GROMACS .gro file of C-alpha atoms in nm:
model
  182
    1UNK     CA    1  -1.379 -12.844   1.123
    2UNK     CA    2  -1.389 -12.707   0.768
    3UNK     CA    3  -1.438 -12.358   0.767
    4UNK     CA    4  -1.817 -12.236   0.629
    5UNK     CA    5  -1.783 -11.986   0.329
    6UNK     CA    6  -2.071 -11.771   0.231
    7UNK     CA    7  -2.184 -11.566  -0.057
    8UNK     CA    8  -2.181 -11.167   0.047
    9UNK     CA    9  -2.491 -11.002  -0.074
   10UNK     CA   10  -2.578 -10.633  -0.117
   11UNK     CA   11  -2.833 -10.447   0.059
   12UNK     CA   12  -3.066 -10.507  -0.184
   13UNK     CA   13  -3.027 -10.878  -0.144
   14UNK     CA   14  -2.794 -10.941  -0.504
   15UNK     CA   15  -2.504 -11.146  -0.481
   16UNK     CA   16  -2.160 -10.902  -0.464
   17UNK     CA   17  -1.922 -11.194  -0.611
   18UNK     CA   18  -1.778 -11.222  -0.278
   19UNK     CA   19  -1.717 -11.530  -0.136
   20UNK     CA   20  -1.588 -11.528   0.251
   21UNK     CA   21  -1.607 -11.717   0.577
   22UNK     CA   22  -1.921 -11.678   0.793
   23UNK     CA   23  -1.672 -11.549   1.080
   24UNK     CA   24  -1.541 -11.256   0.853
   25UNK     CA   25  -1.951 -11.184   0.738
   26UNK     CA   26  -2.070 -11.146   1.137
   27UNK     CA   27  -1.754 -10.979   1.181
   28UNK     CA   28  -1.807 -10.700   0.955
   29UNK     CA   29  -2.131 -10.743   0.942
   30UNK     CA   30  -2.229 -10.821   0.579
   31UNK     CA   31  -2.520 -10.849   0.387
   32UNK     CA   32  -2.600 -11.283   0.305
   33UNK     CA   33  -2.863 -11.519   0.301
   34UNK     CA   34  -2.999 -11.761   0.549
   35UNK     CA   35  -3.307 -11.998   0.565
   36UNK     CA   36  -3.597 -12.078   0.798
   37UNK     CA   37  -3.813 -12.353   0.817
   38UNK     CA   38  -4.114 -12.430   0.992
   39UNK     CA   39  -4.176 -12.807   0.997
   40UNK     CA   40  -4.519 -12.854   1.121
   41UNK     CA   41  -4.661 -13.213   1.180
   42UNK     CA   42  -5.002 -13.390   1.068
   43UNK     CA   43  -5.149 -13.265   1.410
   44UNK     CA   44  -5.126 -12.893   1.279
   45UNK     CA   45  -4.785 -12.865   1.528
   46UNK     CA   46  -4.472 -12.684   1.452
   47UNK     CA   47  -4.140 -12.866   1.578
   48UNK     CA   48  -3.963 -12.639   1.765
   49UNK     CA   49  -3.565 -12.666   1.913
   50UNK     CA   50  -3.350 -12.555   2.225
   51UNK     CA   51  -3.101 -12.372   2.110
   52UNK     CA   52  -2.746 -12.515   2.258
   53UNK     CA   53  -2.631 -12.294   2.565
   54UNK     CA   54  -2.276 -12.201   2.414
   55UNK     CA   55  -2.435 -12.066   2.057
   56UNK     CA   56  -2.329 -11.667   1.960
   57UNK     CA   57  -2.674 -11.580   1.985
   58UNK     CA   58  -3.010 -11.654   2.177
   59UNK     CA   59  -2.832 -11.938   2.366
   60UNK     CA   60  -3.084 -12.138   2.565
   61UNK     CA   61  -3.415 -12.011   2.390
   62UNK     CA   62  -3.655 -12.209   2.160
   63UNK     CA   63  -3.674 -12.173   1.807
   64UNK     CA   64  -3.856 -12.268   1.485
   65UNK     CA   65  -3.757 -12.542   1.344
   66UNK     CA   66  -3.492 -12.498   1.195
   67UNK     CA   67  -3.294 -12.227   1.080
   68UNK     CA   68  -2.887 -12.182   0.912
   69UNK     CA   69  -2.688 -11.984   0.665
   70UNK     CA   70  -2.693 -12.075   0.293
   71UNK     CA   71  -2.350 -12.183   0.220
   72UNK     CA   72  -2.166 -11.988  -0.095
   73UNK     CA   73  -2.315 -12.106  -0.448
   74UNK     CA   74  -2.584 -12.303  -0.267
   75UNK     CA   75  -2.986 -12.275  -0.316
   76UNK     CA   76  -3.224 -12.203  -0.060
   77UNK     CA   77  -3.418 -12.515  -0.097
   78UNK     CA   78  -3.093 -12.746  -0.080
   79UNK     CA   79  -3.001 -12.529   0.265
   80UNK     CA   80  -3.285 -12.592   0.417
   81UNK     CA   81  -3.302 -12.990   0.352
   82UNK     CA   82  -2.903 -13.015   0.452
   83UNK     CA   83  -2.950 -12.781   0.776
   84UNK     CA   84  -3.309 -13.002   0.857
   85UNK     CA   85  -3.063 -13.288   0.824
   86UNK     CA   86  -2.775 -13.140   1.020
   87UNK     CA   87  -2.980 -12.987   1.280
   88UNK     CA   88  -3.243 -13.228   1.400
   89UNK     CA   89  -3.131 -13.493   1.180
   90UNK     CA   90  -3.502 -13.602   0.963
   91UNK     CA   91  -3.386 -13.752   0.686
   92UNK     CA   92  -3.613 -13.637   0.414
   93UNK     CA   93  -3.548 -13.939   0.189
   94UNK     CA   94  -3.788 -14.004  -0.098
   95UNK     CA   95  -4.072 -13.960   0.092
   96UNK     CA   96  -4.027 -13.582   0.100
   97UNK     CA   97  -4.080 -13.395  -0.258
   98UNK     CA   98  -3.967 -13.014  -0.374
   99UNK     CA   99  -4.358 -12.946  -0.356
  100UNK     CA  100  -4.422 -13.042  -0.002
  101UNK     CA  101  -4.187 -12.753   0.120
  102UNK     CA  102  -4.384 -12.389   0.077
  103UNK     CA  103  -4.229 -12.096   0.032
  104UNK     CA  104  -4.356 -11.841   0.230
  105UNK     CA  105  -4.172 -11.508   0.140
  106UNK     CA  106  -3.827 -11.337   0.219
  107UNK     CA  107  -3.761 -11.110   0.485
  108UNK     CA  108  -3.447 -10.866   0.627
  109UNK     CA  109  -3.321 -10.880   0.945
  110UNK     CA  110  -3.010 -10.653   1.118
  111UNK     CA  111  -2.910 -10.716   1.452
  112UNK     CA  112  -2.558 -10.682   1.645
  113UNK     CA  113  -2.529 -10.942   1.910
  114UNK     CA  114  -2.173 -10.818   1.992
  115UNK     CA  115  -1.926 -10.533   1.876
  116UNK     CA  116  -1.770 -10.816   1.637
  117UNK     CA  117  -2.081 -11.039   1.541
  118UNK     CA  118  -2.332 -10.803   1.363
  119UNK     CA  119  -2.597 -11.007   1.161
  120UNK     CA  120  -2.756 -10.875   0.822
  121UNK     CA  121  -2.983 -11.183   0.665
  122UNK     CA  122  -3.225 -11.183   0.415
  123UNK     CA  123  -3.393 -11.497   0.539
  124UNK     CA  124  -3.613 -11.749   0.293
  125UNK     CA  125  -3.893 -11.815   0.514
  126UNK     CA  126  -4.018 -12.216   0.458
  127UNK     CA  127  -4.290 -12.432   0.609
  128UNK     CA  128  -4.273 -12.831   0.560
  129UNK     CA  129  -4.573 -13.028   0.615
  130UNK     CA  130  -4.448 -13.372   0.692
  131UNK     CA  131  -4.624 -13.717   0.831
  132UNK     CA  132  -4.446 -13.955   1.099
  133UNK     CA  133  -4.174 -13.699   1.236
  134UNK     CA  134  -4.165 -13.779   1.634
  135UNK     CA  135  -3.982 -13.549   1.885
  136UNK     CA  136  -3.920 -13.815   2.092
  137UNK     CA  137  -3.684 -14.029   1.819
  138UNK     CA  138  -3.497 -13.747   1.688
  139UNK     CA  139  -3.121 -13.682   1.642
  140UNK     CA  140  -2.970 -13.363   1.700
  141UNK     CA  141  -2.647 -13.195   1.671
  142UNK     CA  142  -2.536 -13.147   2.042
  143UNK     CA  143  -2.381 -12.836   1.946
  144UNK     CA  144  -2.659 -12.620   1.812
  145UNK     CA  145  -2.955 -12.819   1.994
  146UNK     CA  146  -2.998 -12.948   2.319
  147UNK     CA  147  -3.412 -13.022   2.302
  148UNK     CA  148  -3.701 -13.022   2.031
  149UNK     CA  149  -4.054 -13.064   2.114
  150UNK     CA  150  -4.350 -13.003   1.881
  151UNK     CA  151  -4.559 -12.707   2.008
  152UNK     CA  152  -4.932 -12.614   1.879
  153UNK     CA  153  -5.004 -12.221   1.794
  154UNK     CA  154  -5.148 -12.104   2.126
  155UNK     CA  155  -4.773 -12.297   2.344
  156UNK     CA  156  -4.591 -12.049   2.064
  157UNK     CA  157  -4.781 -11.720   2.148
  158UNK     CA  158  -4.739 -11.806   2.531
  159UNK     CA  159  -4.375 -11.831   2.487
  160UNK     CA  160  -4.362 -11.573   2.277
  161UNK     CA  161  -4.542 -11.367   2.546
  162UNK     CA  162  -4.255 -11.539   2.815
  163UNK     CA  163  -3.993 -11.420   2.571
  164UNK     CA  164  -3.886 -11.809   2.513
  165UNK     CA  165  -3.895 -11.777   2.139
  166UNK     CA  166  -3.600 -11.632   1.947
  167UNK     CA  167  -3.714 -11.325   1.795
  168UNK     CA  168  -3.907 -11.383   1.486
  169UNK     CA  169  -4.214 -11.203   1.461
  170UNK     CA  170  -4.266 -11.168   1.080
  171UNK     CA  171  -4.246 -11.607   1.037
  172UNK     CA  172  -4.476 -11.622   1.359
  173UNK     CA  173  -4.718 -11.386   1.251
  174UNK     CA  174  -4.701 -11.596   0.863
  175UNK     CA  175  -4.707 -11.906   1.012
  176UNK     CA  176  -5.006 -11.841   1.235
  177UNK     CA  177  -5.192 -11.745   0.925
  178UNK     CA  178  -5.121 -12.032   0.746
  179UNK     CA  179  -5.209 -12.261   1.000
  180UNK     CA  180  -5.534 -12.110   1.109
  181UNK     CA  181  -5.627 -12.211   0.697
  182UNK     CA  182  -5.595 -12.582   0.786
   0.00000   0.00000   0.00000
């Protein structure tokens, strides 16, 4: 398994000109950049996953989409499409265009899981409208997902209210508000 390296950030989100493995980041805890994206289907439905039951963090519980690290000297836009891929495995192919992913804004997060695994993201919030995408067909990687489903707005506030969802309330409370325009 090769070994992940990411770019270290400041507090203030610039790029420090280190480069180190995720494992050393959590470890000490330093600053780097991750991506979220909502993929929501033609039905107004966001695609949820089960996070695997061995993960670091929030095993078990249902998340958005699909969410990862940005790997060192990588975009935000290429993370998201390689970790879509990865994750849940939807090939974006041709059919899917820069312009159909929407940026949605950037956000902070600290939070220490354990003594050694302390996370400190600035996350790139997405949302991908896509056509044809069934839960039922999809791929995923065994080791970070063991179900997806696609979910409308009022299944996410119930399991937000049942503490199901990972905790994400600043792309919930975005995403709600973009939906509730369509």
């Amino acid at each position: 398994m090769t070994t992940e390296l990411i770019d270290v950030l400041d507090e203030n989100g610039i790029l420090t000109g280190e480069v180190l493995p995720r494992s050393e980041v959590h470890k000490r805890g330093l600053w780097h950049r991750a991506i979220v994206v909502a993929i929501v289907n033609e039905k107004n439905e966001i695609l949820i996953q089960q996070r695997n039951h061995n993960k670091d963090k929030n095993p078990d519980m249902w998340d958005i989409s699909v969410a990862g690290h940005i790997s060192a000297g990588q975009d935000s836009l290429s993370a998201a499409a390689r970790e879509i891929n990865e994750e849940i495995s939807v090939l974006l192919g041709y059919r899917t265009e820069i312009k159909d992913f929407r940026y949605m804004y950037c956000f902070r997060k600290e939070q220490e899981f354990k003594r050694d695994f302390i996370e400190r993201q600035f996350y790139d919030f997405f949302i991908l409208r896509t056509t044809g995408v069934d839960d039922k067909t999809l791929f995923f990687q065994k080791e970070e997902v063991q179900a997806v489903k696609f979910v409308n707005l009022n299944s996410i506030q119930k399991m937000i209210d049942n503490n199901e969802l990972v905790e994400r309330p600043e792309v919930y409370q975005i995403l709600t508000n973009f939906l509730f325009r369509f």
